[in-house]
Amino acid sequence: MFRIPVLFVLALATARPAVGQGAAPPVVEVRTLCFRHASALADLEADDARPEVITRCTLPLSMLSAPVRIAPIMGKIAFYEKAPAADAKIRPEPLAVAEIPAKFQRVILFFLPNDSPDSGRLYKVVVLNDDPRVFTPGGMLVCNLFADDVRFIVGEHKQMLRPGGIAYLKTPAERDDFNMAVVAFQFRAGETWRTTSESKFRFVEPMRHLLFTYVDPSTRRPRIKTYRDVPAPVIEPGGT
């Protein structure tokens, strides 16, 4: 049997370029939204796996930002008042960090003031899947930021969410002639459930609804924060 010398095999392996070498890093389409500003900063800079790119991201309070494209570094996007250069020897602690799941290609980053400032971070970031096949046009996203379970009804959809849970709902079939459907939330009160919010929402494409349950810091009572979204054109890398 003919045998290839081991040293020859090792030489071939060494000379072969690594798989993916020189390929552009994966890029994620990012939109941002802020529950409440934690400082006077109305925008932050995001670092990027592409050394030449630094992207400034706004922190809007009432509607989602326009999309920007960011390449996460090892699955994370770090935000700074001023992002350090790729070759910087000293890197400050980020003001916020978003961990992007590997399968997510379009995300909504929801910034929340950090209740534990000892970490040095101004914000915690909730990462939401913005894929239209998941968060569908005419649909609703519900995220439970409350410390206990919540129950909700959206048309025919009835569900309970654990703390930190996220539900992506399609357009409810149970709508009236004006495309309105009942949306109700219940919070636990001892051994019973109490309805604290009930209203009607209009469901039409491409508009989408985002609802967040949380505790009002002044009254310590559960509340619902709502936003509406109509997707906007994508902004190229480095844009605002």
Short mmCIF file of C-alpha atoms in Angstrom, two decimals:
data_model
loop_
_atom_site.label_atom_id
_atom_site.label_comp_id
_atom_site.label_asym_id
_atom_site.label_seq_id
_atom_site.Cartn_x
_atom_site.Cartn_y
_atom_site.Cartn_z
CA MET A 1 0.00 0.00 0.00
CA PHE A 2 1.26 3.43 -0.92
CA ARG A 3 1.70 5.65 2.16
CA ILE A 4 1.81 9.46 2.13
CA PRO A 5 4.53 10.78 4.44
CA VAL A 6 3.14 12.31 7.62
CA LEU A 7 5.25 15.45 7.27
CA PHE A 8 3.82 16.03 3.78
CA VAL A 9 0.24 15.80 5.14
CA LEU A 10 1.05 18.24 7.93
CA ALA A 11 2.56 20.66 5.43
CA LEU A 12 -0.62 20.60 3.32
CA ALA A 13 -2.79 21.22 6.38
CA THR A 14 -0.63 24.16 7.42
CA ALA A 15 -0.66 25.73 3.96
CA ARG A 16 -4.49 25.49 3.58
CA PRO A 17 -6.29 28.69 4.63
CA ALA A 18 -8.78 28.40 7.49
CA VAL A 19 -12.41 27.91 6.52
CA GLY A 20 -14.15 31.26 6.27
CA GLN A 21 -10.89 33.19 6.45
CA GLY A 22 -11.41 36.63 4.94
CA ALA A 23 -15.19 36.22 4.90
CA ALA A 24 -17.31 39.10 6.14
CA PRO A 25 -18.66 38.56 9.69
CA PRO A 26 -22.40 37.85 10.07
CA VAL A 27 -24.46 41.03 10.20
CA VAL A 28 -27.71 41.56 12.14
CA GLU A 29 -30.40 44.10 11.33
CA VAL A 30 -31.05 46.08 14.52
CA ARG A 31 -33.89 48.37 15.60
CA THR A 32 -33.93 50.00 19.03
CA LEU A 33 -36.51 51.16 21.55
CA CYS A 34 -36.05 52.56 25.05
CA PHE A 35 -38.44 52.26 27.98
CA ARG A 36 -36.94 55.25 29.82
CA HIS A 37 -33.65 57.07 29.46
CA ALA A 38 -31.20 56.26 32.24
CA SER A 39 -29.13 59.39 31.60
CA ALA A 40 -29.01 62.43 29.35
CA LEU A 41 -27.65 60.25 26.54
CA ALA A 42 -30.22 59.93 23.76
CA ASP A 43 -28.05 57.63 21.67
CA LEU A 44 -25.16 55.22 22.04
CA GLU A 45 -22.40 53.86 19.80
CA ALA A 46 -22.22 50.14 19.08
CA ASP A 47 -18.97 48.32 18.42
CA ASP A 48 -18.77 45.97 15.44
CA ALA A 49 -16.86 42.90 14.29
CA ARG A 50 -15.90 44.93 11.22
CA PRO A 51 -13.00 47.10 12.47
CA GLU A 52 -13.88 50.03 10.22
CA VAL A 53 -17.52 50.28 11.39
CA ILE A 54 -18.93 52.04 14.44
CA THR A 55 -22.71 52.57 14.41
CA ARG A 56 -24.59 55.21 16.37
CA CYS A 57 -27.92 53.92 17.65
CA THR A 58 -30.71 56.16 18.84
CA LEU A 59 -32.74 55.33 21.95
CA PRO A 60 -36.27 56.43 20.99
CA LEU A 61 -38.98 56.45 23.65
CA SER A 62 -42.20 56.24 21.65
CA MET A 63 -41.50 54.41 18.39
CA LEU A 64 -38.89 52.02 17.07
CA SER A 65 -35.79 53.39 15.40
CA ALA A 66 -34.97 52.90 11.74
CA PRO A 67 -32.92 49.74 11.15
CA VAL A 68 -29.12 49.69 11.16
CA ARG A 69 -26.77 46.80 10.39
CA ILE A 70 -24.32 45.62 13.06
CA ALA A 71 -21.95 42.65 13.12
CA PRO A 72 -21.92 41.23 16.70
CA ILE A 73 -18.60 40.37 18.31
CA MET A 74 -18.71 36.79 19.62
CA GLY A 75 -22.51 36.94 19.67
CA LYS A 76 -22.72 40.25 21.55
CA ILE A 77 -23.26 43.91 20.74
CA ALA A 78 -21.71 46.31 23.24
CA PHE A 79 -22.86 49.93 23.52
CA TYR A 80 -20.81 52.91 24.68
CA GLU A 81 -21.08 56.67 24.90
CA LYS A 82 -18.19 56.58 22.43
CA ALA A 83 -17.18 53.17 21.10
CA PRO A 84 -13.43 52.42 21.31
CA ALA A 85 -11.44 51.84 18.13
CA ALA A 86 -10.82 48.21 17.20
CA ASP A 87 -7.10 48.51 18.07
CA ALA A 88 -7.62 50.44 21.32
CA LYS A 89 -5.38 49.17 24.11
CA ILE A 90 -7.78 50.32 26.83
CA ARG A 91 -11.46 49.51 26.41
CA PRO A 92 -14.02 51.09 28.77
CA GLU A 93 -16.83 49.07 30.31
CA PRO A 94 -19.87 49.10 28.02
CA LEU A 95 -23.01 50.92 29.13
CA ALA A 96 -25.18 48.10 27.77
CA VAL A 97 -24.65 44.68 26.19
CA ALA A 98 -27.09 42.72 24.02
CA GLU A 99 -26.57 38.97 23.58
CA ILE A 100 -27.80 38.03 20.11
CA PRO A 101 -28.97 34.42 19.59
CA ALA A 102 -27.10 32.79 16.72
CA LYS A 103 -30.23 32.23 14.61
CA PHE A 104 -31.53 35.81 14.89
CA GLN A 105 -30.94 37.95 11.80
CA ARG A 106 -33.31 40.80 12.61
CA VAL A 107 -33.74 42.04 16.21
CA ILE A 108 -35.44 44.69 18.28
CA LEU A 109 -33.31 45.78 21.24
CA PHE A 110 -35.45 47.09 24.10
CA PHE A 111 -33.37 49.16 26.55
CA LEU A 112 -34.40 49.23 30.22
CA PRO A 113 -32.73 51.35 32.93
CA ASN A 114 -30.57 49.04 35.02
CA ASP A 115 -31.85 48.64 38.59
CA SER A 116 -28.41 47.38 39.67
CA PRO A 117 -26.06 50.27 38.85
CA ASP A 118 -23.20 48.48 40.65
CA SER A 119 -22.65 46.54 37.43
CA GLY A 120 -21.53 49.78 35.78
CA ARG A 121 -24.12 49.43 33.03
CA LEU A 122 -26.81 52.01 32.44
CA TYR A 123 -29.16 49.60 30.69
CA LYS A 124 -30.33 46.05 30.53
CA VAL A 125 -31.29 44.96 27.02
CA VAL A 126 -34.17 42.66 26.07
CA VAL A 127 -33.54 41.04 22.69
CA LEU A 128 -36.68 40.46 20.59
CA ASN A 129 -36.91 38.52 17.33
CA ASP A 130 -37.88 40.91 14.52
CA ASP A 131 -38.14 38.22 11.84
CA PRO A 132 -41.50 38.89 10.08
CA ARG A 133 -42.09 35.13 9.99
CA VAL A 134 -42.06 35.21 13.82
CA PHE A 135 -43.28 38.71 14.68
CA THR A 136 -45.73 38.85 11.82
CA PRO A 137 -47.24 41.93 10.14
CA GLY A 138 -50.58 42.64 11.81
CA GLY A 139 -49.47 40.70 14.88
CA MET A 140 -48.61 41.42 18.50
CA LEU A 141 -45.60 40.83 20.72
CA VAL A 142 -46.11 40.46 24.49
CA CYS A 143 -43.13 40.56 26.87
CA ASN A 144 -43.50 40.02 30.62
CA LEU A 145 -41.12 42.24 32.58
CA PHE A 146 -43.16 41.64 35.75
CA ALA A 147 -41.69 39.51 38.56
CA ASP A 148 -44.67 37.11 38.52
CA ASP A 149 -46.75 35.23 35.97
CA VAL A 150 -49.26 37.18 33.88
CA ARG A 151 -52.23 35.95 31.86
CA PHE A 152 -53.57 37.66 28.77
CA ILE A 153 -56.25 37.35 26.11
CA VAL A 154 -55.75 38.68 22.58
CA GLY A 155 -58.79 37.78 20.51
CA GLU A 156 -58.85 33.98 20.56
CA HIS A 157 -55.29 33.79 21.94
CA LYS A 158 -55.19 32.93 25.65
CA GLN A 159 -51.83 32.43 27.31
CA MET A 160 -49.84 32.69 30.53
CA LEU A 161 -46.33 34.17 30.51
CA ARG A 162 -43.59 33.47 33.03
CA PRO A 163 -41.35 36.35 34.17
CA GLY A 164 -39.12 37.27 31.23
CA GLY A 165 -41.35 35.35 28.81
CA ILE A 166 -42.06 36.58 25.28
CA ALA A 167 -45.04 35.64 23.09
CA TYR A 168 -45.34 36.36 19.36
CA LEU A 169 -48.99 36.34 18.27
CA LYS A 170 -50.44 36.36 14.78
CA THR A 171 -53.34 38.60 13.79
CA PRO A 172 -56.32 37.39 15.84
CA ALA A 173 -59.15 35.87 13.81
CA GLU A 174 -61.74 37.14 16.29
CA ARG A 175 -62.06 40.76 15.11
CA ASP A 176 -65.06 43.00 14.58
CA ASP A 177 -65.97 44.91 11.41
CA PHE A 178 -63.37 47.54 12.30
CA ASN A 179 -60.59 44.93 12.71
CA MET A 180 -60.68 45.45 16.49
CA ALA A 181 -60.03 42.63 18.94
CA VAL A 182 -60.20 42.42 22.74
CA VAL A 183 -56.87 42.60 24.60
CA ALA A 184 -57.02 41.87 28.34
CA PHE A 185 -54.38 41.24 31.03
CA GLN A 186 -54.65 39.56 34.41
CA PHE A 187 -52.20 39.72 37.30
CA ARG A 188 -52.12 37.47 40.32
CA ALA A 189 -53.64 38.88 43.51
CA GLY A 190 -52.98 36.34 46.24
CA GLU A 191 -54.78 33.15 45.20
CA THR A 192 -56.89 34.83 42.53
CA TRP A 193 -56.35 36.58 39.21
CA ARG A 194 -57.38 40.20 38.74
CA THR A 195 -58.03 41.89 35.38
CA THR A 196 -56.12 45.17 35.41
CA SER A 197 -56.33 46.09 31.74
CA GLU A 198 -58.96 45.44 29.08
CA SER A 199 -59.39 47.31 25.83
CA LYS A 200 -59.66 46.85 22.08
CA PHE A 201 -56.77 47.04 19.63
CA ARG A 202 -56.95 47.45 15.87
CA PHE A 203 -55.07 44.78 13.93
CA VAL A 204 -54.15 45.67 10.34
CA GLU A 205 -51.07 44.90 8.25
CA PRO A 206 -48.29 45.90 8.26
CA MET A 207 -48.74 47.56 11.67
CA ARG A 208 -47.61 45.53 14.69
CA HIS A 209 -48.16 45.99 18.43
CA LEU A 210 -45.59 45.57 21.22
CA LEU A 211 -46.88 45.20 24.81
CA PHE A 212 -44.71 45.03 27.93
CA THR A 213 -45.93 44.25 31.45
CA TYR A 214 -43.97 45.91 34.26
CA VAL A 215 -44.22 47.34 37.76
CA ASP A 216 -44.76 51.08 38.11
CA PRO A 217 -41.89 52.14 40.43
CA SER A 218 -43.97 54.90 42.05
CA THR A 219 -47.11 52.86 42.86
CA ARG A 220 -45.60 49.33 42.77
CA ARG A 221 -48.62 48.28 40.73
CA PRO A 222 -48.50 46.25 37.52
CA ARG A 223 -48.84 48.26 34.33
CA ILE A 224 -48.91 47.73 30.54
CA LYS A 225 -46.65 49.71 28.19
CA THR A 226 -47.72 49.67 24.54
CA TYR A 227 -46.03 50.63 21.27
CA ARG A 228 -47.03 50.45 17.62
CA ASP A 229 -44.62 49.68 14.80
CA VAL A 230 -44.62 49.97 11.03
CA PRO A 231 -41.36 48.63 9.52
CA ALA A 232 -39.08 51.25 7.97
CA PRO A 233 -36.37 51.09 5.26
CA VAL A 234 -32.96 49.72 6.24
CA ILE A 235 -30.07 52.15 6.83
CA GLU A 236 -26.63 51.12 5.60
CA PRO A 237 -23.72 50.37 8.01
CA GLY A 238 -22.50 53.32 10.03
CA GLY A 239 -25.75 55.26 9.51
CA THR A 240 -28.15 56.63 12.09
#
